[in-house]
Coordinates of C-alpha atoms and ligand atoms in Angstrom, one line a residue:
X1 CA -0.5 -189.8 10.8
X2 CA 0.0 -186.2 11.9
X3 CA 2.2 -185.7 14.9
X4 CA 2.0 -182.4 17.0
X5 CA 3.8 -181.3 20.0
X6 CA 0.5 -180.3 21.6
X7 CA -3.0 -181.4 21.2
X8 CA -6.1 -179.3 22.8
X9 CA -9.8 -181.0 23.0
X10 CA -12.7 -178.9 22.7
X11 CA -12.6 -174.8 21.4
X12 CA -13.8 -173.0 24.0
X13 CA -12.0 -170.0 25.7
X14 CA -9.6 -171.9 27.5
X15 CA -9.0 -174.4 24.5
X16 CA -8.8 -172.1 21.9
X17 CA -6.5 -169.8 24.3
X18 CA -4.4 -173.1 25.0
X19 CA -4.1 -173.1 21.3
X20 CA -2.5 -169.7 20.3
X21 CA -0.4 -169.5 23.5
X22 CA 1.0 -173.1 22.6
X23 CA 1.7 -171.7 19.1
X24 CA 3.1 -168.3 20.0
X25 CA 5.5 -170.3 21.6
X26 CA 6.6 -172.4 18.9
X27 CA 4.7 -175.7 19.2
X28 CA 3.2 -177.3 16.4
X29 CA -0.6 -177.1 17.9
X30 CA -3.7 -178.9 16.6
X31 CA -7.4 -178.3 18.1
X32 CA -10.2 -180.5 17.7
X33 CA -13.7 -179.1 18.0
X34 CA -17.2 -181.4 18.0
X35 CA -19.2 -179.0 16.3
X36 CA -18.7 -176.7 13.1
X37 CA -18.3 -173.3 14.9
X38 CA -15.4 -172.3 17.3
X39 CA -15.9 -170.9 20.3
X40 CA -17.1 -173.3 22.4
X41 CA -19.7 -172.6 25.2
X42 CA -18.6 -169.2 25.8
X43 CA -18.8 -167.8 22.1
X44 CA -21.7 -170.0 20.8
X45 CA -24.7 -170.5 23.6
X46 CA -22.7 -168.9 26.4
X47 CA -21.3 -165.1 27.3
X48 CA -21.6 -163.4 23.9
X49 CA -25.5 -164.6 23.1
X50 CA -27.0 -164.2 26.5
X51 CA -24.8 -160.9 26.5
X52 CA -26.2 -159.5 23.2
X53 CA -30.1 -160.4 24.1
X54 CA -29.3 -158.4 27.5
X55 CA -28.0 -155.6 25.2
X56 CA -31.1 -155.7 23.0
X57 CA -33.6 -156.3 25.6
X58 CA -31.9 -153.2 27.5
X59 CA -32.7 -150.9 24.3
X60 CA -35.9 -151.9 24.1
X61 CA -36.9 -151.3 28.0
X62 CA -35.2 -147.7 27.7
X63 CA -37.1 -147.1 25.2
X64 CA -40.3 -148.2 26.2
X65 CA -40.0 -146.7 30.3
X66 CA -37.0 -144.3 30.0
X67 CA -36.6 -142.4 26.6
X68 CA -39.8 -140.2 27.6
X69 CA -38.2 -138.6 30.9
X70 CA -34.9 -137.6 28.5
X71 CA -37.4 -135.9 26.5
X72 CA -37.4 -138.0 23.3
X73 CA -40.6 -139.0 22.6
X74 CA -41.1 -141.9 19.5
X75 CA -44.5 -141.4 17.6
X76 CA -46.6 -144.5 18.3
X77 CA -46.0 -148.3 19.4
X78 CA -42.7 -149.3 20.7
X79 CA -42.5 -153.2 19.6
X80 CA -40.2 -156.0 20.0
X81 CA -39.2 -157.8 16.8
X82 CA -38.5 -161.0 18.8
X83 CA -37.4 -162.8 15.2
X84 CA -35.3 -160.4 14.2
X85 CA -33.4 -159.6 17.9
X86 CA -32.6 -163.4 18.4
X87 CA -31.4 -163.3 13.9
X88 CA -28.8 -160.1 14.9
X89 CA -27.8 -161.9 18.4
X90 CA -26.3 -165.0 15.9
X91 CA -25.2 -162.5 13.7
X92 CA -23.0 -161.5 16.7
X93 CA -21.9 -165.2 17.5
X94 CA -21.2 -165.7 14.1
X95 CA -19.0 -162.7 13.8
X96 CA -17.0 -163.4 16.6
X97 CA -16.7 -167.8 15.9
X98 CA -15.3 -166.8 12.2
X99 CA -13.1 -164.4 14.2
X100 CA -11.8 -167.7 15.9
X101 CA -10.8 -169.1 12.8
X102 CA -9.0 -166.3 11.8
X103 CA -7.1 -166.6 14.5
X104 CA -6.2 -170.1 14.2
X105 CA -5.0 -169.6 10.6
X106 CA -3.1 -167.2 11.6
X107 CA -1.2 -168.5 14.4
X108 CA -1.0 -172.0 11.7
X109 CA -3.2 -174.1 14.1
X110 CA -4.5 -177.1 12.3
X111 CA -8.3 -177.4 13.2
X112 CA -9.9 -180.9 13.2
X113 CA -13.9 -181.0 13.2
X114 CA -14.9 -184.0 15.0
X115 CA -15.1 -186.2 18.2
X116 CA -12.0 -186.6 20.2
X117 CA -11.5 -189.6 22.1
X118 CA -8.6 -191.0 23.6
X119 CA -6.6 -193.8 22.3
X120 CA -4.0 -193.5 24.3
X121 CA -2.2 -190.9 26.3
X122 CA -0.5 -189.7 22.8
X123 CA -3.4 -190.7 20.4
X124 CA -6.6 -189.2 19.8
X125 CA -9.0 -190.6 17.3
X126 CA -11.4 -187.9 16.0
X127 CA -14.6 -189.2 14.8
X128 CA -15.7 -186.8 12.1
X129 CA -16.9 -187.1 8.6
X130 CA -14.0 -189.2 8.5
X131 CA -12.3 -190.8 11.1
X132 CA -8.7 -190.1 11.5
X133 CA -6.2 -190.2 14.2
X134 CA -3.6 -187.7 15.6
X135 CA -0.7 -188.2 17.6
X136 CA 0.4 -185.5 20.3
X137 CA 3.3 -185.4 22.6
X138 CA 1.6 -183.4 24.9
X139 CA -3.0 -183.2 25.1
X140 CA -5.0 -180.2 26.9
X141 CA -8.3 -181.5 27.5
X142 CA -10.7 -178.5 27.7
X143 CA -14.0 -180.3 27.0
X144 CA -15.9 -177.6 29.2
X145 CA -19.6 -178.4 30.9
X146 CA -22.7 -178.8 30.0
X147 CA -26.1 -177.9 31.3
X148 CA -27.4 -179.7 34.8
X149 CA -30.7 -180.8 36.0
X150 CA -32.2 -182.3 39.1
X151 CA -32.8 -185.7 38.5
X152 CA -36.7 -185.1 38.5
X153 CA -36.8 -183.3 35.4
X154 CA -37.1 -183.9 31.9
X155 CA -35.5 -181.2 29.7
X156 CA -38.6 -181.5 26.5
X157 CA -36.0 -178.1 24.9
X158 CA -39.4 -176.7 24.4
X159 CA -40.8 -175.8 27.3
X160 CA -38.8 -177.2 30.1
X161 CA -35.5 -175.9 28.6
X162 CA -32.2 -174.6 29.3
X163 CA -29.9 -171.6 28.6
X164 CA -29.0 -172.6 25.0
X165 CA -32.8 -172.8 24.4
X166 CA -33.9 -169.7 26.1
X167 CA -30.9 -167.9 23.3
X168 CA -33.3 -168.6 20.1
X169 CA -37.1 -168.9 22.0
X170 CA -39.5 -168.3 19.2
X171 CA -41.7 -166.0 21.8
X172 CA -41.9 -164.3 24.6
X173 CA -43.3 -166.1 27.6
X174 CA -46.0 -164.6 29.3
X175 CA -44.7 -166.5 32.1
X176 CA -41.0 -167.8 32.4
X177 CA -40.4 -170.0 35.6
X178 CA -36.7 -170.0 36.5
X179 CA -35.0 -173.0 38.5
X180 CA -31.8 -171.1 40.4
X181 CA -31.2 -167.7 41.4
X182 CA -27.6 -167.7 39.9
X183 CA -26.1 -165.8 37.3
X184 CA -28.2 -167.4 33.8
X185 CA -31.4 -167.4 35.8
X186 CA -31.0 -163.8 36.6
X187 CA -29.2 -162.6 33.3
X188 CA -32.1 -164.6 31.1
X189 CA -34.8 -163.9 33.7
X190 CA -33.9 -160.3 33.3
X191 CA -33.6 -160.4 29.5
X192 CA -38.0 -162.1 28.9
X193 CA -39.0 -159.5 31.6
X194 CA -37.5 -156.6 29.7
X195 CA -39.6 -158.1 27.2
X196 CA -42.5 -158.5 28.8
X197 CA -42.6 -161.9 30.2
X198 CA -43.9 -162.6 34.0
X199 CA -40.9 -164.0 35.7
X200 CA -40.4 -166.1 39.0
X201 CA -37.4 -166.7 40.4
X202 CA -37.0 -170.2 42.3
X203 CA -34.3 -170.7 44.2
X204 CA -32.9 -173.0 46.6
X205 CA -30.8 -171.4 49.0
X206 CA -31.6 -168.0 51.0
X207 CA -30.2 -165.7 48.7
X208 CA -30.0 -165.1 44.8
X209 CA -26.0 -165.7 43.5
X210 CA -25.4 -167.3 46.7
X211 CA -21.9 -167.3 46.3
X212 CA -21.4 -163.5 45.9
X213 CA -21.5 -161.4 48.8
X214 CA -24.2 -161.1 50.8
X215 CA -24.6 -157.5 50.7
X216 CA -24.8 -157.9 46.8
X217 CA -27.3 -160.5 46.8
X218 CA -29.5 -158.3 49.4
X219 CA -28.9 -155.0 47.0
X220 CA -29.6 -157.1 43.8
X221 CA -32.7 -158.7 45.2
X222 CA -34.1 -155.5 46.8
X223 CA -33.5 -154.1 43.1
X224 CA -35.4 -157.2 40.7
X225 CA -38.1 -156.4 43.4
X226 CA -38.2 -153.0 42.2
X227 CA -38.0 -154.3 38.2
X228 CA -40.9 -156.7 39.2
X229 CA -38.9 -160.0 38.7
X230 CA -40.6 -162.7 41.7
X231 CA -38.0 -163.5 43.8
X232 CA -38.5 -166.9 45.6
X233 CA -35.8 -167.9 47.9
X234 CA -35.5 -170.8 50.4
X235 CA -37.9 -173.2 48.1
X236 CA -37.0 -176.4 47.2
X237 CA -38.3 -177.3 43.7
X238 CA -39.8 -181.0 44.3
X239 CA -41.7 -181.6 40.8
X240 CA -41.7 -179.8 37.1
X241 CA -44.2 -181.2 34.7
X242 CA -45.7 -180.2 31.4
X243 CA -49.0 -180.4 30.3
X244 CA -49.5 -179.3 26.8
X245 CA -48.2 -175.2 26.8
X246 CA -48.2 -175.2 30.6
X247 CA -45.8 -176.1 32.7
X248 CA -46.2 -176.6 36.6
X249 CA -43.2 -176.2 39.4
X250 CA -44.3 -177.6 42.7
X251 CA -41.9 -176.4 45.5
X252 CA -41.6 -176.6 49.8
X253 CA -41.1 -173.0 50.6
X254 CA -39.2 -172.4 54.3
X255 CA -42.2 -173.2 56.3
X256 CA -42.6 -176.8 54.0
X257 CA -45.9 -175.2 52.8
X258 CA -46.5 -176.8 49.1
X259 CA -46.2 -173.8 46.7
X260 CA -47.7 -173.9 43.2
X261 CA -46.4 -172.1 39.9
X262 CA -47.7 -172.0 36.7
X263 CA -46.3 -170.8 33.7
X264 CA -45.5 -171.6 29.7
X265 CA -42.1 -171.8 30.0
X266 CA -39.4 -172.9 32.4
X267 CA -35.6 -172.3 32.4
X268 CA -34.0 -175.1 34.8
X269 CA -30.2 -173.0 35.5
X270 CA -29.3 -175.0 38.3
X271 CA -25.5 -174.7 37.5
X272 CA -23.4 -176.9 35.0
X273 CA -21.6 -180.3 35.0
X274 CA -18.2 -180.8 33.4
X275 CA -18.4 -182.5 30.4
X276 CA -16.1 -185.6 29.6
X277 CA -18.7 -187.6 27.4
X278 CA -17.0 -189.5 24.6
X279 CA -13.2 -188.6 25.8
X280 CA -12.3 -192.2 26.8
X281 CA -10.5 -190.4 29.4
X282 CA -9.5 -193.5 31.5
X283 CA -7.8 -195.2 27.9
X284 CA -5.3 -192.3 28.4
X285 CA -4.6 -192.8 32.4
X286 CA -6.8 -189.4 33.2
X287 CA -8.8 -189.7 36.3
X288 CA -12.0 -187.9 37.5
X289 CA -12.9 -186.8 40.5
X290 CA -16.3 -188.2 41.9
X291 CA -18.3 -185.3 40.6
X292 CA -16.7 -186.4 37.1
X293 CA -14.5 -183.0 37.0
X294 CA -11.3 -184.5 35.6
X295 CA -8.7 -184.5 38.7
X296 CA -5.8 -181.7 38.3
X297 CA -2.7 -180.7 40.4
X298 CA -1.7 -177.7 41.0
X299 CA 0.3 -177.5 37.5
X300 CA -3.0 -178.2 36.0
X301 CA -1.9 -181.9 35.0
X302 CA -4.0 -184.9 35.1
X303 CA -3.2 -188.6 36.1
X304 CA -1.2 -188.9 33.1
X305 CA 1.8 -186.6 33.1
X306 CA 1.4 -185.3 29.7
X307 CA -1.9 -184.6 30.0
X308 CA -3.5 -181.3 31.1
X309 CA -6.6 -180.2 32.0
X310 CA -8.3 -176.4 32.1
X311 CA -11.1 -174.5 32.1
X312 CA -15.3 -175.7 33.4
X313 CA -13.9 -179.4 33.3
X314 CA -11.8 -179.0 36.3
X315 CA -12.3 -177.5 39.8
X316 CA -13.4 -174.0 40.0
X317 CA -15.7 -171.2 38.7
X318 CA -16.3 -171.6 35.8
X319 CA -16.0 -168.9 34.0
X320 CA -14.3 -167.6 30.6
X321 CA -11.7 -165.9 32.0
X322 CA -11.0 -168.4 34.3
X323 CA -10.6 -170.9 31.5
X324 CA -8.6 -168.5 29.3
X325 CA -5.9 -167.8 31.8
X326 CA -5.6 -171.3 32.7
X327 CA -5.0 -172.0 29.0
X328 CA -2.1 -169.8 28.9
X329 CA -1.0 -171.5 32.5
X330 CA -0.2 -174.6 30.4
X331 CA 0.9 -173.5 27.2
X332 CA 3.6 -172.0 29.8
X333 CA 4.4 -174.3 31.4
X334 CA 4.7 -176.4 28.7
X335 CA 7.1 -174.2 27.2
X336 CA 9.0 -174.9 30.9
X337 CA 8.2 -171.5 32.0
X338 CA 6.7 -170.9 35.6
X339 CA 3.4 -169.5 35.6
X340 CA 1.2 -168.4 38.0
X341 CA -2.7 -167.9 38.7
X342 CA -3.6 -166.1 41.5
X343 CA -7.5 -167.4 42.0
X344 CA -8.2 -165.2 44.1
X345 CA -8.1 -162.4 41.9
X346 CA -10.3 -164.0 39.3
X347 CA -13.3 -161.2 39.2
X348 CA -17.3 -162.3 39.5
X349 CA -19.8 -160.6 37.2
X350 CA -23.5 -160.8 36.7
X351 CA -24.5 -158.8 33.0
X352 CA -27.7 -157.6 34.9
X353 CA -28.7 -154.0 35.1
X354 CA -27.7 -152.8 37.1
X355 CA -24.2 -155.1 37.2
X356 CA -22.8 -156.9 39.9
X357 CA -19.4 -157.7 40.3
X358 CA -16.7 -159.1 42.7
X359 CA -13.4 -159.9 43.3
X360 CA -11.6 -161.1 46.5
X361 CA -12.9 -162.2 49.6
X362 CA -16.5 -161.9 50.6
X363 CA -17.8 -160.1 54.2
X364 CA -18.7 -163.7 54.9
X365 CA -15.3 -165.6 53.8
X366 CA -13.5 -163.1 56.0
X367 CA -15.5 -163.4 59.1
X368 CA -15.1 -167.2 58.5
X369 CA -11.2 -167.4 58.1
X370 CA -11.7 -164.7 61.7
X371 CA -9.5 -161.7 59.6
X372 CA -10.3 -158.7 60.8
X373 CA -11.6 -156.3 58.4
X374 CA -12.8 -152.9 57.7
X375 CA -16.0 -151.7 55.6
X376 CA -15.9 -148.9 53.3
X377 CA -19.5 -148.5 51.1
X378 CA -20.2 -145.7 48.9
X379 CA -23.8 -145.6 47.1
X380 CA -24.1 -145.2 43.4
X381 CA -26.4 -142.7 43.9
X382 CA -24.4 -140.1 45.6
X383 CA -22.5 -139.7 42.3
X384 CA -23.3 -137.1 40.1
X385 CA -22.7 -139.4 36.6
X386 CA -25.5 -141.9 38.2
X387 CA -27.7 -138.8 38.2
X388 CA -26.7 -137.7 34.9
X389 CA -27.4 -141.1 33.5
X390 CA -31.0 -142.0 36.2
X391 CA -28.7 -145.4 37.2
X392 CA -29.1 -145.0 40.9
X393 CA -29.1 -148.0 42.6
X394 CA -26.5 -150.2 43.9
X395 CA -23.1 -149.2 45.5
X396 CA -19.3 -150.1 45.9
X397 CA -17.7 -151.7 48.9
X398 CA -14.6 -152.2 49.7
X399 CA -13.2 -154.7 52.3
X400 CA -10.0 -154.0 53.8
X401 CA -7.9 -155.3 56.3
X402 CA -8.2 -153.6 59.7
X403 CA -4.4 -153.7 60.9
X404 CA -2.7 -153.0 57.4
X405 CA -5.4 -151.4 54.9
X406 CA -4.7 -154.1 52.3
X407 CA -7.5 -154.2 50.3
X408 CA -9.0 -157.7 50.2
X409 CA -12.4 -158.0 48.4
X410 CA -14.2 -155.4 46.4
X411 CA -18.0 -155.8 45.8
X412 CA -20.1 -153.6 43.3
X413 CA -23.6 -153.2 42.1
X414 CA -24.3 -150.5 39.5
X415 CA -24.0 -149.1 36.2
X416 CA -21.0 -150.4 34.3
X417 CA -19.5 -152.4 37.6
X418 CA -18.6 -155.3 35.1
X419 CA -16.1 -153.1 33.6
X420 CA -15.1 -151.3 36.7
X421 CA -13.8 -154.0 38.7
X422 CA -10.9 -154.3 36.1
X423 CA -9.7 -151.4 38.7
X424 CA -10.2 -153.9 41.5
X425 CA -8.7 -156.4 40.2
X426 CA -5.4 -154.1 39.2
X427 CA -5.1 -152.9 42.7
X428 CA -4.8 -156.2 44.2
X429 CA -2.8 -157.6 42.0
X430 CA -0.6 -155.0 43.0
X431 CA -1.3 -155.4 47.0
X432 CA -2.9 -151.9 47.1
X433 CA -3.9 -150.4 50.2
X434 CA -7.3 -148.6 50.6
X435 CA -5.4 -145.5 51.0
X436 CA -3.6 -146.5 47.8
X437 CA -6.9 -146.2 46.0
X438 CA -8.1 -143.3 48.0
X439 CA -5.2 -141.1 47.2
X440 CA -5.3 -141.7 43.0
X441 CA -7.6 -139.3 40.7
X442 CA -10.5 -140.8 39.0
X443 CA -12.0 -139.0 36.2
X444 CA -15.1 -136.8 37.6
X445 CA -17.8 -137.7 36.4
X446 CA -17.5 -141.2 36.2
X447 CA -19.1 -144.1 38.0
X448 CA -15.4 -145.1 39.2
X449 CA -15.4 -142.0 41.9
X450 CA -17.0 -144.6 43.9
X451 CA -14.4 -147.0 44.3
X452 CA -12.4 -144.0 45.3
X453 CA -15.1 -142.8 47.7
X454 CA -15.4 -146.7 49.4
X455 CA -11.5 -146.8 49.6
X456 CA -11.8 -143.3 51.3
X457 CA -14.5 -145.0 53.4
X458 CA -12.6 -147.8 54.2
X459 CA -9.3 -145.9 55.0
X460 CA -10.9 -143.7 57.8
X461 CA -14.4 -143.7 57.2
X462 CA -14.2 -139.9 55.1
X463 CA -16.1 -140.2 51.9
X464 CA -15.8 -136.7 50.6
X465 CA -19.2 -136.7 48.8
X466 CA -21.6 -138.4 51.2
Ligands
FAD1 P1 -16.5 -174.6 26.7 O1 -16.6 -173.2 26.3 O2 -17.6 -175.4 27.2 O3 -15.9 -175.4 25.4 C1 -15.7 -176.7 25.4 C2 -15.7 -177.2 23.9 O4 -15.2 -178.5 23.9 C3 -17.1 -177.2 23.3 O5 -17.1 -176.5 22.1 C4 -17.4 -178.7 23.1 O6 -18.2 -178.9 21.9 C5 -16.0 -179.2 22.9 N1 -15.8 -180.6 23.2 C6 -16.3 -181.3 24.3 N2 -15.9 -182.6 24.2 C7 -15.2 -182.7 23.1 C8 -14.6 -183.8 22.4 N3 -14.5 -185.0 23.0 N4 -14.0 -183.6 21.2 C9 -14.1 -182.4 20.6 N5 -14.6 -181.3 21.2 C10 -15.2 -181.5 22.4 N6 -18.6 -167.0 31.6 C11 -18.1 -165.8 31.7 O7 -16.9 -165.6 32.2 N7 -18.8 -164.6 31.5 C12 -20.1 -164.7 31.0 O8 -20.7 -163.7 30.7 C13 -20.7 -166.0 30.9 N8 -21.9 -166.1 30.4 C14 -22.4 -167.4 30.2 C15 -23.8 -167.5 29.8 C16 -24.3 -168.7 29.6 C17 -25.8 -168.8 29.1 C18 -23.6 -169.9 29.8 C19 -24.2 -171.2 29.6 C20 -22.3 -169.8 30.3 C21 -21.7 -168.5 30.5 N9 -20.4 -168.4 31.0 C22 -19.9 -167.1 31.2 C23 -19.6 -169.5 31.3 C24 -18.6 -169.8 30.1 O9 -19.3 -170.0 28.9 C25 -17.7 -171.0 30.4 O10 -17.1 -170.8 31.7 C26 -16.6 -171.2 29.4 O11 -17.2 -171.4 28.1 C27 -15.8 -172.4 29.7 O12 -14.8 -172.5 28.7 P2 -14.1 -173.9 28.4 O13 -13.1 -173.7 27.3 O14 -13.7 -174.6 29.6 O15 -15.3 -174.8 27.8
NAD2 P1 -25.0 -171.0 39.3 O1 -24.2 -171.9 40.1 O2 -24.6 -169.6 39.1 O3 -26.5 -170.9 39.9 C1 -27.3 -172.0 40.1 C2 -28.3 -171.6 41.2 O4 -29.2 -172.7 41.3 C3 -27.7 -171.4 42.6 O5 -28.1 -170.2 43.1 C4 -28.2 -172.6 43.3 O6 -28.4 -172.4 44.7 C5 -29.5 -172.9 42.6 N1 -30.0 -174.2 42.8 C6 -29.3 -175.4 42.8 N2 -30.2 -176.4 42.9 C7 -31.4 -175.9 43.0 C8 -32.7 -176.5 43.2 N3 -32.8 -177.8 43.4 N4 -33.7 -175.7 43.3 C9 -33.6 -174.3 43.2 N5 -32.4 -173.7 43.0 C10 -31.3 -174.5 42.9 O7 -25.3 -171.7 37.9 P2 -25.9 -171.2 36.5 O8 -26.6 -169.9 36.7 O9 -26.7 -172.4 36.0 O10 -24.7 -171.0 35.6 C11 -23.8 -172.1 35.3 C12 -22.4 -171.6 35.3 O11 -22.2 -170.7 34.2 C13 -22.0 -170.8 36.5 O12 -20.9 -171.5 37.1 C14 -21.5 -169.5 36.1 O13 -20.3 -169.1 36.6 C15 -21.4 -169.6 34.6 N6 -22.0 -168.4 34.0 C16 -21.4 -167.2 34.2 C17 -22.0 -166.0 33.8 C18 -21.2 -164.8 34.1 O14 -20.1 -164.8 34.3 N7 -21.9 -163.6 34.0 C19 -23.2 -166.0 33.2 C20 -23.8 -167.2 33.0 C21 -23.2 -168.4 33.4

């Protein structure tokens, strides 16, 4: 039987992370992976697809409503290959899996295809083409989530489908119904509308990406409006059914009126649910908590002290990067070092255009904890690059705290704001002031000149350009 120091379950970012931290650091590391790719979620049916179908989709709606006004005008019809866009997206996935692989050879991680299930809290038995068993002094479980539904719907994965489905569609709806506001509804919704699909947006609560900002939900929504997307809030989806190539959404909207959609496809994104099928988590000690997230301290250890947990199957957003730094968290500490996440500082994206993005505390999370704060907002479109480049909408705003100028949340929507709150993110690690911000030189003309302007907003409300 093979004997490692550390064994990590499931390939995702934060196992596969876990993996070449663990191994950097000198412990003989093994991962086990269910399916034949790497990558997990993230890689396979997660970030990178949905991200390269936004790309795509984004190409074709320049060309189609923008290319004219920058005078370059393309001789006849404009058409969407839908075949051959979803055939260059897995090219993409498969490009960056292999990449995974790479990386394991070369950090000498011994990859194991198969089930893992606990034995005990030192064996795994992984259920393969073979089955085999491994022993491990020490086990990451990073098992990741998997789509939910409302207990009222059946998933058919052709017409009543999730993200992973809406990846490799075979056409283009003419009408896509989406169940959630949240970041897939909005990122896929926005993808089959850039196509040409009719899209409604269902969602429960009173805004879209209800747990962003509120000013970035109003701004985003006010926006879709604008790109035609239907925006529903405050209904309560009661009923999805199918009949033949049509599906039907009966919802209570805020007055408990009955509403009525039909369309030919419908994406149920109503958030995911960690998953710990197969593990045999309790033959290892491991306990969940009673929304079946498997129960972590704050050194990211389970019931069973050599057992660790990271990434969408615990507590918290789940998210990539999330996952990815809490991999390195316990290869760390593993290695008896003393790491440290700060959560707070873990940033919030939504891969529409234009972006959204967020890090820190929220107008509303301040008000509620009673700090008092200071508002700094610059728009987009004051900028002369947004000009240059016809991405007008959206702004930056940056929250600060009234009696010492620390800056505590950041909020962005516009062009590029995925990769711009990197700069958010940098100054708080650091503790910066608005000021801080205020008084550095960003590059003219960029879309970053408004994170300078905000700070100047927020420092004593002078904004030199607006
Ligand atoms: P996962 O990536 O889910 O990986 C878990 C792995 O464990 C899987 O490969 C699974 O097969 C394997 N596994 C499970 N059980 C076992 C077992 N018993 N034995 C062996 N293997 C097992 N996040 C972002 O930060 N940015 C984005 O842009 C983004 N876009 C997304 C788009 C979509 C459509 C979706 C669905 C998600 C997106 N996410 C995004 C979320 C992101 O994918 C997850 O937060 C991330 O993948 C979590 O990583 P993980 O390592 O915890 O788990
Ligand atoms: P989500 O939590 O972002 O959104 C789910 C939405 O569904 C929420 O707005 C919620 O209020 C709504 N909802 C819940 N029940 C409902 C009901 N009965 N009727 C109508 N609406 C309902 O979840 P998601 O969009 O499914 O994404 C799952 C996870 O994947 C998220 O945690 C997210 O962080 C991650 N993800 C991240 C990215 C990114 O970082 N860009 C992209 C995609 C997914």
């Amino acid at each position: 039987m093979s004997k490692y120091d550390v064994a990590v379950i499931g390939s995702g970012p934060g196992g596969y992370v876990a993996a070449i931290r663990c191994a950097q650091l000198g412990m003989k590391t093994a991962i086990i992976e269910k399916y034949s790719t790497l990558g997990g979620t993230c890689l396979n049916v997660g970030c990178i697809p949905s991200k390269a179908l936004l790309d795509s989709s984004h190409h074709y709606e320049d060309a189609v409503k923008h290319f004219e006004e920058h005078g370059i005008e393309i001789p006849g019809e404009i058409k969407v290959n839908l075949e051959k866009m979803i055939a260059r997206k897995q090219s993409v996935v498969d490009q960056t899996t292999g990449g995974i692989d790479f990386l394991m050879k070369k950090n000498n991680i011994d990859v194991y295809e198969g089930l893992g299930r606990f034995k005990d809290a030192t064996h795994i038995t992984i259920k393969g083409k073979e089955t085999i068993e491994i022993e491990a002094k020490n086990i990451i479980i990073a098992t990741g989530s998997k789509p939910a539904s409302l207990p009222f719907i059946s998933i058919d994965k052709e017409r009543i489908i999730t993200s992973t489905e809406a990846l490799k569609l075979k056409e283009i709806p003419k009408h896509l119904i989406v169940i959630g506001g949240g970041v897939i509804g909005l990122e896929l919704g926005q993808v089959y509308k850039r196509l040409g699909s009719e899209v409604t947006v269902v969602e429960y609560m009173d805004r879209i990406v209800p747990t962003m900002d509120k000013g970035v939900s109003k701004e985003l929504n006010k926006i879709f409006k604008k790109q035609k997307l239907k925006i529903n809030t405050s209904h309560k989806v009661k009923s999805v059914e199918r009949k033949g190539d049509e599906v039907i959404v009966k919802a209570d909207n805020k007055k408990g009126e009955e509403v009525e959609i039909k369309g030919d496809y419908c994406l149920v994104s109503v958030g995911r649910r960690a998953f710990t099928d197969g593990l045999n988590a309790e033959a290892a000690g491991v306990k969940l908590t009673d929304r079946g997230l498997v129960d972590v301290n704050e050194h990211l250890q389970t019931s069973a002290s050599n057992i660790y947990a990271i990434g969408d199957v615990i507590k918290g957003a789940m998210l990539a990067h999330k996952a990815e730094e809490e991999g390195v968290f316990v290869a760390e500490t593993l290695a008896g070092q003393k790491p440290h996440i700060d959560y707070n500082l873990i940033p919030g994206v939504v891969y529409t255009w234009p972006e959204a993005a967020s890090v820190g505390k929220t107008e509303e999370q301040l008000k509620e904890a009673k700090i008092e704060y200071k508002t700094g907002q610059f728009p987009m479109r004051a900028l002369g690059r947004s000009r240059a480049s016809m991405d007008l909408d959206g702004f930056v705003k940056v929250l600060a705290d009234k009696n010492t100028d620390e800056i505590l949340g950041v909020h962005m929507v516009g062009a590029r704001a995925a990769d711009m709150i990197a700069e958010a993110v940098v100054a708080m690690e650091y503790r910066a002031s608005a000021e801080d911000v205020s008084r550095m030189s960003h590059a003219h003309p960029t879309f970053t000149e408004a994170i300078k302007e905000a700070a100047l907003a927020a420092t004593d409300d002078r904004a030199l350009h607006i």
